[in-house]
PDB file of C-alpha atoms in Angstrom:
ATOM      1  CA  UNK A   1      49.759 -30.898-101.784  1.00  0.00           C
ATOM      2  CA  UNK A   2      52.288 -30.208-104.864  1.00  0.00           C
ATOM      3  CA  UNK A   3      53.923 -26.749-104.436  1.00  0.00           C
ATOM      4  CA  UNK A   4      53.271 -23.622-106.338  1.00  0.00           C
ATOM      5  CA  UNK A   5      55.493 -22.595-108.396  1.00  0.00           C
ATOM      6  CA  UNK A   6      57.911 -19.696-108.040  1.00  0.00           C
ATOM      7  CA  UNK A   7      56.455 -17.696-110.606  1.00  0.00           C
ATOM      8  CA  UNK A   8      53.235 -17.029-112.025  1.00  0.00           C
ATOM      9  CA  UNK A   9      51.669 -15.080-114.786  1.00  0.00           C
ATOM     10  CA  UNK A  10      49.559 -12.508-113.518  1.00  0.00           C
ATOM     11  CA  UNK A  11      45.773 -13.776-114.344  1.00  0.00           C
ATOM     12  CA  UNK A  12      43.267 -11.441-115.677  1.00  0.00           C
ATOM     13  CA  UNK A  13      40.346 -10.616-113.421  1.00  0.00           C
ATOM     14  CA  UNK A  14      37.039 -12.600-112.427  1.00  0.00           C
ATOM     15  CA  UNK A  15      34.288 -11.196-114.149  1.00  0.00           C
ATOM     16  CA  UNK A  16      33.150  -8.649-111.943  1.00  0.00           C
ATOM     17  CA  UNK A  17      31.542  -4.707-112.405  1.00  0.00           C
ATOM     18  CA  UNK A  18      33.749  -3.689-109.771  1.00  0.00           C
ATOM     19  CA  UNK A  19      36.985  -4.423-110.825  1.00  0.00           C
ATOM     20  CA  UNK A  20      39.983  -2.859-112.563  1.00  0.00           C
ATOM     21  CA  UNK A  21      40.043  -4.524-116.388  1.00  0.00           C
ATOM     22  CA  UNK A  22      43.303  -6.784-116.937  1.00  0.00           C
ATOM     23  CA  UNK A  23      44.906  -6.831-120.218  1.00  0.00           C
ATOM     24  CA  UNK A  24      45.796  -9.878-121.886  1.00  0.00           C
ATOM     25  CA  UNK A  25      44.070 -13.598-120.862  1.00  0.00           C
ATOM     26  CA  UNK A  26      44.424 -15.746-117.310  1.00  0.00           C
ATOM     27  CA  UNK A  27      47.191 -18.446-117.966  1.00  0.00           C
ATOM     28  CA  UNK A  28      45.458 -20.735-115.613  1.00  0.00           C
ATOM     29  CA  UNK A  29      48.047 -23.346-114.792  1.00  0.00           C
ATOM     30  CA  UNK A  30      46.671 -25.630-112.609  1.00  0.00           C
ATOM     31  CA  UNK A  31      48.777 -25.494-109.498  1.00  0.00           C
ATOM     32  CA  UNK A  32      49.214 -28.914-107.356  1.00  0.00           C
ATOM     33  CA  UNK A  33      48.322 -30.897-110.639  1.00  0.00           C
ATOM     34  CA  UNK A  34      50.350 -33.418-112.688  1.00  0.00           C
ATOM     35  CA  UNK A  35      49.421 -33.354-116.551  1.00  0.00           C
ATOM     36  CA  UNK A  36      49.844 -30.679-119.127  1.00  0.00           C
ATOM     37  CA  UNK A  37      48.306 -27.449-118.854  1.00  0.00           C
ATOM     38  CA  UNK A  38      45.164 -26.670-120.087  1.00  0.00           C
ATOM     39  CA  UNK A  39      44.073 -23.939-122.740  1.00  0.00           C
ATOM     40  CA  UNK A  40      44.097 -20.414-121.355  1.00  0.00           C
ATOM     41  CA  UNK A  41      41.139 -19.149-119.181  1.00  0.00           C
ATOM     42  CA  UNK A  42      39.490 -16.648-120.797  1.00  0.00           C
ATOM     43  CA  UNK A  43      37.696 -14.265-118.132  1.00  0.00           C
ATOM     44  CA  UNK A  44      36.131 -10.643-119.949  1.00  0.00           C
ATOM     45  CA  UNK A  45      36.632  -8.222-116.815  1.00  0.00           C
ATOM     46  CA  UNK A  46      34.076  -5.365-117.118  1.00  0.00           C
ATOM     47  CA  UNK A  47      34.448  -1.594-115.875  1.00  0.00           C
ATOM     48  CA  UNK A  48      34.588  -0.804-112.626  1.00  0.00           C
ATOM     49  CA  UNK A  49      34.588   2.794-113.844  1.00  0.00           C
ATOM     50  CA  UNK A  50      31.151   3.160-112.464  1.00  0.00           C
ATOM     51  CA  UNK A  51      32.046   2.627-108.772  1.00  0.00           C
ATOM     52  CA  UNK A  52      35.869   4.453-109.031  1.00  0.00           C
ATOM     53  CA  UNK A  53      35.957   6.956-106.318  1.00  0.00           C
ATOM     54  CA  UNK A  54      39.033   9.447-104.875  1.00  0.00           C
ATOM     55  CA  UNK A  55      40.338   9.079-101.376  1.00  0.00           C
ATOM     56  CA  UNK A  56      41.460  11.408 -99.164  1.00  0.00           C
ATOM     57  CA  UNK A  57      44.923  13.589-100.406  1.00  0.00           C
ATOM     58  CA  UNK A  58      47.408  14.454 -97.946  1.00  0.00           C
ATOM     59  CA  UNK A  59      49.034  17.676 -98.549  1.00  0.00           C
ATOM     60  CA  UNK A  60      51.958  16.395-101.081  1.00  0.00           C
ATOM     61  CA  UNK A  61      48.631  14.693-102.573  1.00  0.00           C
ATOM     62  CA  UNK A  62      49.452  11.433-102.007  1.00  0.00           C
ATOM     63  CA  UNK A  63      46.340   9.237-100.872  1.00  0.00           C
ATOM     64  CA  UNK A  64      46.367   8.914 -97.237  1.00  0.00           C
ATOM     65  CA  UNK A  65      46.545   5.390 -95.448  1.00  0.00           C
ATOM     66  CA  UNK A  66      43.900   6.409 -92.354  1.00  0.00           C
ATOM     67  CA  UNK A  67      45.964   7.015 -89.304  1.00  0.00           C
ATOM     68  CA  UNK A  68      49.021   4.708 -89.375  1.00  0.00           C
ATOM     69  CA  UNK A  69      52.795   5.353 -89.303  1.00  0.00           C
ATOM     70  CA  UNK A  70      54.813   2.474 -89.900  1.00  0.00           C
ATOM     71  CA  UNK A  71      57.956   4.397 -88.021  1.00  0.00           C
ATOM     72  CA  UNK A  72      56.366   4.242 -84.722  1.00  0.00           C
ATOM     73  CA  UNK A  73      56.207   0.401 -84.779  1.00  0.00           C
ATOM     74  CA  UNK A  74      58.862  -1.181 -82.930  1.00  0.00           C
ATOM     75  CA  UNK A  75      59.821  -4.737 -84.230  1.00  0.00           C
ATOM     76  CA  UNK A  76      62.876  -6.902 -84.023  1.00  0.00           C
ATOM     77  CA  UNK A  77      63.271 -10.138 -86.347  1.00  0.00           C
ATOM     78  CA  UNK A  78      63.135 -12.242 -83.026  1.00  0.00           C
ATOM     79  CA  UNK A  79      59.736 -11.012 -82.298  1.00  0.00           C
ATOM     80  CA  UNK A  80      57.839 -11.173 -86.188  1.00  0.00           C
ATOM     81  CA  UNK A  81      57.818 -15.501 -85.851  1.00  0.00           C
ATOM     82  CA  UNK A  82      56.029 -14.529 -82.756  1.00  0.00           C
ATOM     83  CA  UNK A  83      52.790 -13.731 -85.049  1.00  0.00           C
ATOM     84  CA  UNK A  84      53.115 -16.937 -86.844  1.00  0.00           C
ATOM     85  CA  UNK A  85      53.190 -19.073 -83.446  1.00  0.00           C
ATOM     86  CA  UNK A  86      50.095 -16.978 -82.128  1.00  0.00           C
ATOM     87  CA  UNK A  87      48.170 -17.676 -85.266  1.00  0.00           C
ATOM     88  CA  UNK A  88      48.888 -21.539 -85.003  1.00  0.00           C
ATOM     89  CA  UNK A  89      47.783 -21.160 -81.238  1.00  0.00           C
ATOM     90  CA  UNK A  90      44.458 -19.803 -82.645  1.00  0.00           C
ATOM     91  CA  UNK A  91      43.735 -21.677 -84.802  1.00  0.00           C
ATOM     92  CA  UNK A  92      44.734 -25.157 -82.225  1.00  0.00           C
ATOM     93  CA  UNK A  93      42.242 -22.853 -79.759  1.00  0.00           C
ATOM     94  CA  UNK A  94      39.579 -22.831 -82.726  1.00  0.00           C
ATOM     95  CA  UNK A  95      39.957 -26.701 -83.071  1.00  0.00           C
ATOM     96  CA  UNK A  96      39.410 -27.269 -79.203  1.00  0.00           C
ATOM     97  CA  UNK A  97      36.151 -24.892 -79.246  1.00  0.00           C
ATOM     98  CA  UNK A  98      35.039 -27.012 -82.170  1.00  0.00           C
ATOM     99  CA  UNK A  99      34.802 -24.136 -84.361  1.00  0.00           C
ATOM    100  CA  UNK A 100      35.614 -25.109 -87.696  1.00  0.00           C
ATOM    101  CA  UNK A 101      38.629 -24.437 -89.623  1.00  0.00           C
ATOM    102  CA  UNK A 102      39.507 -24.662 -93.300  1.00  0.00           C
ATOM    103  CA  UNK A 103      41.860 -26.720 -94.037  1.00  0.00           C
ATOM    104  CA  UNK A 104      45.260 -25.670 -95.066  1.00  0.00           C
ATOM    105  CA  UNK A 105      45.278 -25.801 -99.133  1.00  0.00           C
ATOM    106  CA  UNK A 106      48.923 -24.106 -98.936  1.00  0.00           C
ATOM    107  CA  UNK A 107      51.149 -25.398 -96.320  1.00  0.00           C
ATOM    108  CA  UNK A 108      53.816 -26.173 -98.359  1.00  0.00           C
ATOM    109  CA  UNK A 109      54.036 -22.865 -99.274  1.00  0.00           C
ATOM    110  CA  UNK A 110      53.625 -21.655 -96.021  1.00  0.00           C
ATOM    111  CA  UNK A 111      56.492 -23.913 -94.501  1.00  0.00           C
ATOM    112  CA  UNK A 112      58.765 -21.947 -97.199  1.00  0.00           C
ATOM    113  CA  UNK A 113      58.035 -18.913 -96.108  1.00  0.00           C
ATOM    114  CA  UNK A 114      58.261 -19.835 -92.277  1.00  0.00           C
ATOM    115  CA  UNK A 115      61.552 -21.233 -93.662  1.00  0.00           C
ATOM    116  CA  UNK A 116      62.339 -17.911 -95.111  1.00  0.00           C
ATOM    117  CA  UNK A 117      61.393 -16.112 -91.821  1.00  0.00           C
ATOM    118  CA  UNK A 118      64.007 -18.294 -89.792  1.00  0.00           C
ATOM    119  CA  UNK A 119      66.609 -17.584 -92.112  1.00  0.00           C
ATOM    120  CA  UNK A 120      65.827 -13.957 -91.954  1.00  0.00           C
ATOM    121  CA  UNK A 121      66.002 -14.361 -88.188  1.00  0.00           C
ATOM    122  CA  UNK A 122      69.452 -15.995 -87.893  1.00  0.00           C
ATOM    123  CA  UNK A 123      71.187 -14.483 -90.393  1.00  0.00           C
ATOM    124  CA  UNK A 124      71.771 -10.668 -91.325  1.00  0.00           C
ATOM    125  CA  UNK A 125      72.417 -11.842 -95.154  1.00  0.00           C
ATOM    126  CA  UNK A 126      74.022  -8.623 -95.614  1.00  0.00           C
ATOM    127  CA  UNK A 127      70.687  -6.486 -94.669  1.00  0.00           C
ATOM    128  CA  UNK A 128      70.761  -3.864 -92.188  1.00  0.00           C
ATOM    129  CA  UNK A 129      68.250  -4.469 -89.301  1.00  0.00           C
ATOM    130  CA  UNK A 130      65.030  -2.605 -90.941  1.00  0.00           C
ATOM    131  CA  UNK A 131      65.653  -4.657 -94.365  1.00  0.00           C
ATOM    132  CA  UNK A 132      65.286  -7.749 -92.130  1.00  0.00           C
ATOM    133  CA  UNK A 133      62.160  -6.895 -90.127  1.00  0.00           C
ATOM    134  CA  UNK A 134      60.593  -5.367 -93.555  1.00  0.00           C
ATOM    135  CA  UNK A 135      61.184  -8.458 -95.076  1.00  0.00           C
ATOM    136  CA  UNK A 136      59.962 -10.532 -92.398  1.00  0.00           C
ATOM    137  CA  UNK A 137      56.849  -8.515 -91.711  1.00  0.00           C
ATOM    138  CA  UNK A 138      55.648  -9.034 -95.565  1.00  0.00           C
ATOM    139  CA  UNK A 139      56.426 -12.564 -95.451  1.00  0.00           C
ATOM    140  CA  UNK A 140      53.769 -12.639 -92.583  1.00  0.00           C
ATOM    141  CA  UNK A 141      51.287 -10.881 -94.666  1.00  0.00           C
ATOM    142  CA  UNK A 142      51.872 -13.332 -97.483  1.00  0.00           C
ATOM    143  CA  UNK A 143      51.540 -15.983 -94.986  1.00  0.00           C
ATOM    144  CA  UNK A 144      47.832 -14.710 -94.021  1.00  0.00           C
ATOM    145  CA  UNK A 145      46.913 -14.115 -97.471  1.00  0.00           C
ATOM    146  CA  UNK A 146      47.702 -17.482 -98.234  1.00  0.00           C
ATOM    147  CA  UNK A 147      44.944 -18.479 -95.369  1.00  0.00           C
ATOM    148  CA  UNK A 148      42.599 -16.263 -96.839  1.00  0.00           C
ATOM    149  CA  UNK A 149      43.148 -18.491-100.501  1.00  0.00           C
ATOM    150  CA  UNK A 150      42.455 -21.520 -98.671  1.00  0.00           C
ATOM    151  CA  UNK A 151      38.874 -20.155 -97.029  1.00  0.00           C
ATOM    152  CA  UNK A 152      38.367 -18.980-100.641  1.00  0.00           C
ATOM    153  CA  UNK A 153      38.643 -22.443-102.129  1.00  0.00           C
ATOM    154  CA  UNK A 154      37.168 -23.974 -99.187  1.00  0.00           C
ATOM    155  CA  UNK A 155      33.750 -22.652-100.140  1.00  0.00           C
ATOM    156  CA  UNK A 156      34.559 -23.101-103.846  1.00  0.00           C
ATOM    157  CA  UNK A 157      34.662 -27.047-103.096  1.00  0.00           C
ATOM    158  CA  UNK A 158      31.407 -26.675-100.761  1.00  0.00           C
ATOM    159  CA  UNK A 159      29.226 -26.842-104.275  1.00  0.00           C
ATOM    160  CA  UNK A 160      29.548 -28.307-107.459  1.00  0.00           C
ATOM    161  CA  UNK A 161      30.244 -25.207-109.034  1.00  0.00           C
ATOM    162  CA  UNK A 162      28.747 -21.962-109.877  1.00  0.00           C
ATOM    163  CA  UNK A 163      26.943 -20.455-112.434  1.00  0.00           C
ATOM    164  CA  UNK A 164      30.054 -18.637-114.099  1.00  0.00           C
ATOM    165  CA  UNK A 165      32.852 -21.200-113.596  1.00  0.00           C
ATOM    166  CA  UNK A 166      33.225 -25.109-112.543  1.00  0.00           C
ATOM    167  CA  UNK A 167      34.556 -26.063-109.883  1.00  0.00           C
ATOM    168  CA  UNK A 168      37.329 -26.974-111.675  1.00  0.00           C
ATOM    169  CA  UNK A 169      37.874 -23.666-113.521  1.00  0.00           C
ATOM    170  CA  UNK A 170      37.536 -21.942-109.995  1.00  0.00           C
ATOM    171  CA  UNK A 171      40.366 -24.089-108.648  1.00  0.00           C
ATOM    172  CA  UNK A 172      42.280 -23.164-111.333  1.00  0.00           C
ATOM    173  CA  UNK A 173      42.135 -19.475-110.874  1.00  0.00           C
ATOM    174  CA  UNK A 174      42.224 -19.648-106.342  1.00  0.00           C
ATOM    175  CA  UNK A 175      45.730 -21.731-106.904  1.00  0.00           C
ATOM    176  CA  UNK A 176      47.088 -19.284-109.282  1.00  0.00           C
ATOM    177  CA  UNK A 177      46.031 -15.797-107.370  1.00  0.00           C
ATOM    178  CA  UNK A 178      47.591 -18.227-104.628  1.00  0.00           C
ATOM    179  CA  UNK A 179      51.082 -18.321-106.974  1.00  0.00           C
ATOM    180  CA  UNK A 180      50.722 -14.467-107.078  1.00  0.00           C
ATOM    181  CA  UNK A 181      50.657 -14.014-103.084  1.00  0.00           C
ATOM    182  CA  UNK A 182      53.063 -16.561-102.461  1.00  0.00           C
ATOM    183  CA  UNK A 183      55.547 -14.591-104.586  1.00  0.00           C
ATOM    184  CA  UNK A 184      55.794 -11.403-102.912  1.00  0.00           C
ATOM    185  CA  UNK A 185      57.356 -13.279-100.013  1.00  0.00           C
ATOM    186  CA  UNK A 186      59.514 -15.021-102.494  1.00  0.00           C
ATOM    187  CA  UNK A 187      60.424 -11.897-103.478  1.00  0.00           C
ATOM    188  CA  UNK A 188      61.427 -10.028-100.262  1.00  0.00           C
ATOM    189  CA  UNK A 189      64.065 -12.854 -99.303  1.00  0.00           C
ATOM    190  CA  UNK A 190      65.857 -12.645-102.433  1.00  0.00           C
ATOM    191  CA  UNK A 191      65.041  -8.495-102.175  1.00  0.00           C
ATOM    192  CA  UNK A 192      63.551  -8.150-104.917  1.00  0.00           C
ATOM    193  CA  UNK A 193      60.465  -6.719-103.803  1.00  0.00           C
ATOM    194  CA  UNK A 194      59.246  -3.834-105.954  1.00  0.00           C
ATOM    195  CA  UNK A 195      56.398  -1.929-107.236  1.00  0.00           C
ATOM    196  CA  UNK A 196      55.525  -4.520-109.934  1.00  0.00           C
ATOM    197  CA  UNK A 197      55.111  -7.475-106.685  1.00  0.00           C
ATOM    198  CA  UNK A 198      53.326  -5.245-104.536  1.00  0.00           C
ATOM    199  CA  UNK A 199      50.776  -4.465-107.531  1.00  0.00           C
ATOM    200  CA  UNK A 200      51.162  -8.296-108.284  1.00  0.00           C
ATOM    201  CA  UNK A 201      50.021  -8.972-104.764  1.00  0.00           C
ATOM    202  CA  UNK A 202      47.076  -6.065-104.011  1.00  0.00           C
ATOM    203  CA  UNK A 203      46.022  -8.246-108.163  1.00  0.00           C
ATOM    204  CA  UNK A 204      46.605 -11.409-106.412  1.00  0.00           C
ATOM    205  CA  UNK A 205      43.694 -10.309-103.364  1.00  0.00           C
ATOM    206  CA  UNK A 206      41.329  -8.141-105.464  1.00  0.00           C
ATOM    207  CA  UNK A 207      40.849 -11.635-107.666  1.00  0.00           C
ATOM    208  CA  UNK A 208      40.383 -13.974-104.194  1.00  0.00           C
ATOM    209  CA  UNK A 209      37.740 -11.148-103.424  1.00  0.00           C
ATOM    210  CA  UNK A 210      35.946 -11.622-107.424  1.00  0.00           C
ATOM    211  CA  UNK A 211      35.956 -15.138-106.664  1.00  0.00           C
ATOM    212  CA  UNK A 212      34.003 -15.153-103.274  1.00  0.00           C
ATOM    213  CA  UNK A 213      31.729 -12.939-104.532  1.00  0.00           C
ATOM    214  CA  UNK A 214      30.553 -15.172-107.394  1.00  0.00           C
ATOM    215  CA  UNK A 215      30.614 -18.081-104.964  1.00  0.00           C
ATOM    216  CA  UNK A 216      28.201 -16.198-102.660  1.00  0.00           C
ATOM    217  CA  UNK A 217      26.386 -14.693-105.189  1.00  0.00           C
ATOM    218  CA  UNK A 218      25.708 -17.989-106.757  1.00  0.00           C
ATOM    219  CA  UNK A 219      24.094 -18.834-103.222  1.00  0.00           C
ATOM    220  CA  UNK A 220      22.150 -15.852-102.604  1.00  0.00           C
ATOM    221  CA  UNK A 221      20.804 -16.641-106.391  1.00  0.00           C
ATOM    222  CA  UNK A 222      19.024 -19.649-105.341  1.00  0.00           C
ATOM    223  CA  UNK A 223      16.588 -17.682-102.889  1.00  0.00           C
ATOM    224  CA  UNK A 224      13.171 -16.693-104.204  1.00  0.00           C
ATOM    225  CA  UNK A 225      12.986 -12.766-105.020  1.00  0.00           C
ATOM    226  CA  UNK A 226      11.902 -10.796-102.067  1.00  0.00           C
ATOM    227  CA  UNK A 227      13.270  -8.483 -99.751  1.00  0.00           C
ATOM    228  CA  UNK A 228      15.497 -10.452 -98.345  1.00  0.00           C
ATOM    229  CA  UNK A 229      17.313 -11.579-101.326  1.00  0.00           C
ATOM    230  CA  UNK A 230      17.376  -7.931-102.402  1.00  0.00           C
ATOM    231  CA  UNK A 231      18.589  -7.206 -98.386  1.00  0.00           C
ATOM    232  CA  UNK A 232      21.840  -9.389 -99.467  1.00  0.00           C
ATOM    233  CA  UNK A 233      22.220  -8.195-102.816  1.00  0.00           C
ATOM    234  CA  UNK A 234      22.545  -4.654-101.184  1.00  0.00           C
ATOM    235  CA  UNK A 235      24.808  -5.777 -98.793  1.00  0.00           C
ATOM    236  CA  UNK A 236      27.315  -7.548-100.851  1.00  0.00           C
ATOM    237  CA  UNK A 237      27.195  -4.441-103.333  1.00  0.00           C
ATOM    238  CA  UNK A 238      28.246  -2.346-100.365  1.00  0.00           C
ATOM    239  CA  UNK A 239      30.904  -4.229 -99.315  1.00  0.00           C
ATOM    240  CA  UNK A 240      32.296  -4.504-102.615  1.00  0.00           C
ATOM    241  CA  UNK A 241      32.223  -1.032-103.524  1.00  0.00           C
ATOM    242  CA  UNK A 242      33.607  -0.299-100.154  1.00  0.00           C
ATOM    243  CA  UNK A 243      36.455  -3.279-100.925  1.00  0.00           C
ATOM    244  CA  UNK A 244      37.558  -1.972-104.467  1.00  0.00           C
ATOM    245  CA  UNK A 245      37.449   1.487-103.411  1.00  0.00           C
ATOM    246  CA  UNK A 246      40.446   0.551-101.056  1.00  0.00           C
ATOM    247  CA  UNK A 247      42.509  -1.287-103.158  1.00  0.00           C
ATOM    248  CA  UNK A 248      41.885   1.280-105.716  1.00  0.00           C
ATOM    249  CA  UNK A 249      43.554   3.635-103.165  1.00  0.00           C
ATOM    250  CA  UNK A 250      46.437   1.416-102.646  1.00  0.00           C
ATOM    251  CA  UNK A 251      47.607   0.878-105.877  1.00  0.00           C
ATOM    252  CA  UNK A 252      47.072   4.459-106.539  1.00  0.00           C
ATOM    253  CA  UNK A 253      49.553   5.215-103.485  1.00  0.00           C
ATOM    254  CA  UNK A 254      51.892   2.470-105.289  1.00  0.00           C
ATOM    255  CA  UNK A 255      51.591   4.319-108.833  1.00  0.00           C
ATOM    256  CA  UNK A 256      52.421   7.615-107.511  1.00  0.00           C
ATOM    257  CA  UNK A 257      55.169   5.900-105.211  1.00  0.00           C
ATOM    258  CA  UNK A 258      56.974   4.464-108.552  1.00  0.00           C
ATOM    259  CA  UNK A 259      56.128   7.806-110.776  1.00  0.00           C
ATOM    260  CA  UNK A 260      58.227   9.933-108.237  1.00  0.00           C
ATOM    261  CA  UNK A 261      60.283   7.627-106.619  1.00  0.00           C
ATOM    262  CA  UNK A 262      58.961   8.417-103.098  1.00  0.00           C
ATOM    263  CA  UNK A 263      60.365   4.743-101.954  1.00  0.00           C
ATOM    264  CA  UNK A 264      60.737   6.051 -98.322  1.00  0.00           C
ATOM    265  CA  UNK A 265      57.049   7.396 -98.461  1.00  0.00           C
ATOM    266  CA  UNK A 266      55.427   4.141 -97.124  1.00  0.00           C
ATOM    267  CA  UNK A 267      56.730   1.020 -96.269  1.00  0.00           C
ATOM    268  CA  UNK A 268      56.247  -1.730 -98.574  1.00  0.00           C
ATOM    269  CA  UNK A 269      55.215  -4.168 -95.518  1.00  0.00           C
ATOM    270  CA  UNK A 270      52.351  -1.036 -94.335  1.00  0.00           C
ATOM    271  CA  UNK A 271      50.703  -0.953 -98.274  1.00  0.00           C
ATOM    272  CA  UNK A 272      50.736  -4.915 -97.877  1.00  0.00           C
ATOM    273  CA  UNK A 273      49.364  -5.151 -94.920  1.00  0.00           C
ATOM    274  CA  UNK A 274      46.661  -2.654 -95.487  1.00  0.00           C
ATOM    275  CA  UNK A 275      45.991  -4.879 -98.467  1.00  0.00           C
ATOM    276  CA  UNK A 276      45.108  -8.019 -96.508  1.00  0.00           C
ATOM    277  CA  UNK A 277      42.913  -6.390 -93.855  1.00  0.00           C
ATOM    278  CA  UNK A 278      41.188  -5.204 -96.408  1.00  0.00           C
ATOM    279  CA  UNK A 279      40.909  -8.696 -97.908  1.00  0.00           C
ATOM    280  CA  UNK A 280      40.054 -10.008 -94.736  1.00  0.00           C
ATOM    281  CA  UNK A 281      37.224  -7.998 -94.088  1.00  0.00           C
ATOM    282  CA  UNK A 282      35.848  -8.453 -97.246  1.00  0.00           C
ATOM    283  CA  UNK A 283      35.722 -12.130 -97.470  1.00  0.00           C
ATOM    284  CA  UNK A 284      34.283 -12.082 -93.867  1.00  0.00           C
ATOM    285  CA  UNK A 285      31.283 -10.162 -94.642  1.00  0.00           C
ATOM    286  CA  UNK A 286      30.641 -11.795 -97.769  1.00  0.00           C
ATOM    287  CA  UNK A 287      30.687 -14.652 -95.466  1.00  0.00           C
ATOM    288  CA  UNK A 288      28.159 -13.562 -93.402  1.00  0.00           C
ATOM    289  CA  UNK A 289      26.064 -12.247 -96.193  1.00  0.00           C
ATOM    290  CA  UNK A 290      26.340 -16.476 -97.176  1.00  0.00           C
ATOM    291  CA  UNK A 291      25.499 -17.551 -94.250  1.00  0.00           C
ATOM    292  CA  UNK A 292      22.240 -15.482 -93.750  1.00  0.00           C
ATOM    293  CA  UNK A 293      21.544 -17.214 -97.337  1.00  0.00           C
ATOM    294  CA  UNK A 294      21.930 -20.362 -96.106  1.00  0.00           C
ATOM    295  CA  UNK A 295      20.098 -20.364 -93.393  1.00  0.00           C
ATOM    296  CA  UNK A 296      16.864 -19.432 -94.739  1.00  0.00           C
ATOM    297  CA  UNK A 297      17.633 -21.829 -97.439  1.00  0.00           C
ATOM    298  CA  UNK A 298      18.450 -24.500 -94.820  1.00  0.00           C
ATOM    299  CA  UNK A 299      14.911 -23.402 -92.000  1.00  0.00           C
ATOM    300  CA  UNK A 300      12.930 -24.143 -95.748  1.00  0.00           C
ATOM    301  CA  UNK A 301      14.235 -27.866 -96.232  1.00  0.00           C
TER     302      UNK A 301
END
């Protein structure tokens, strides 16, 4: 697998009514590929104004992030490659139990920012303790949201396709949200992690999400119309609305962070981290919605 590249333009959204319009066009390199690049992907992203909602204000009216405070959390940079080795342990666990894996689309990537983590680990690089386990903790979470990018194309190569996009074009757009999450780890080492990455990277997961839902729409689409295609439908609407709504409040918290300079007001690692939960929740109950899909599609064979 060819590596991503360092950079990558920031690609407009998947067609989607719940999600916050790009401007400009998706320059849809296609990552891992030899050959020249092919024309721009085009994507129209509609309104999500319909489904914007306003979460809970603190009292400086800054959205709140639930019950979390990053300052109580003790780490040292011995102890952050301790996540990485417990998530390869899982998944070797997963293996032995037979339950099946995706397999690893990015683990180039994800040996550079291992790499990263080891440096960070060995070497003070002129950062002050916290710098070092803040920089270490997001390239964790760019780590997992790499994982997530791999499930993501996973069931984008289970099918020939969908009704939006090809394969191909689907591809495309998974390797370059990919680019996107690979750079805010990229980013920390070299600190230059900002509000621009984090936006780039809470962009980066609200696309893997418009993905999988097409995917799984496309296979809730092929059941007859009845209640429980219209159970599904429901379902993924909810979990959408309930996804967006999230990130919305993120990169609100990010916007408000960069209009008043509040830098110390959340940790950059906390707002990424929220960022992939929420991800990861997502794409796992659009992945149950999918399943109950196939199923009944499979019991009618």
């Amino acid at each position: 697998m060819a590596a991503l590249p360092l950079r990558a333009s920031p690609p407009a959204a998947a067609a989607s009514l719940i999600l916050r319009p790009f401007h400009g066009a998706m320059s849809a390199h296609p990552l891992g590929r030899r050959g020249p690049s092919p024309a721009p992907v085009k994507l129209q992203a509609r309104a999500r104004d319909s489904f914007r909602s306003h979460c809970e204000k603190s009292a400086d009216g800054l959205p709140e992030l639930e019950n979390h405070d990053p300052d109580k959390e003790a780490a040292t940079p011995q102890n952050v490659p301790l996540v990485e080795e417990f998530l390869n342990y899982r998944q070797a666990l997963f293996a032995a139990m037979g339950v099946r894996v995706p397999p690893d689309m990015f683990l180039k990537e994800k040996e550079r920012i291992s790499d990263y983590t080891r440096k960070l680990s060995s070497s003070a690089g002129g950062r002050n303790l916290k710098e070092r386990v803040e920089a270490q903790l997001v390239c964790s979470t760019a780590r997992q949201a790499l994982d997530l990018a791999s499930k993501v194309m996973d069931i984008a190569h289970d099918g020939p396709g969908t009704i939006d996009f090809s394969q191909h074009t689907t591809d495309q757009m998974v390797r370059t949200y990919a680019a996107i999450l690979y750079n805010v780890a990229d980013d920390a080492y070299h600190k230059k992690i900002g509000t621009e990455t984090t936006l780039s990277f809470l962009g980066g997961l609200r696309g893997l999400g418009a993905i999988f839902h097409i995917l799984v729409q496309d296979t809730v689409a092929k059941l007859k119309d009845g209640h429980l295609k219209n159970k599904i439908t429901h379902l993924m609407d909810t979990h959408s609305q309930e996804f967006y709504k999230k990130v919305n409040n993120l990169e609100d918290l990010v916007a408000r962070i960069k209009e008043q300079k509040l830098q110390q007001k959340v940790k950059v690692s906390t707002m990424l981290l929220y960022g992939h939960e929420y991800a990861y929740v997502y794409i796992f109950q659009l992945t149950e919605d999918r399943k109950l899909a196939l199923d009944y599609l499979t019991s009618k064979e």
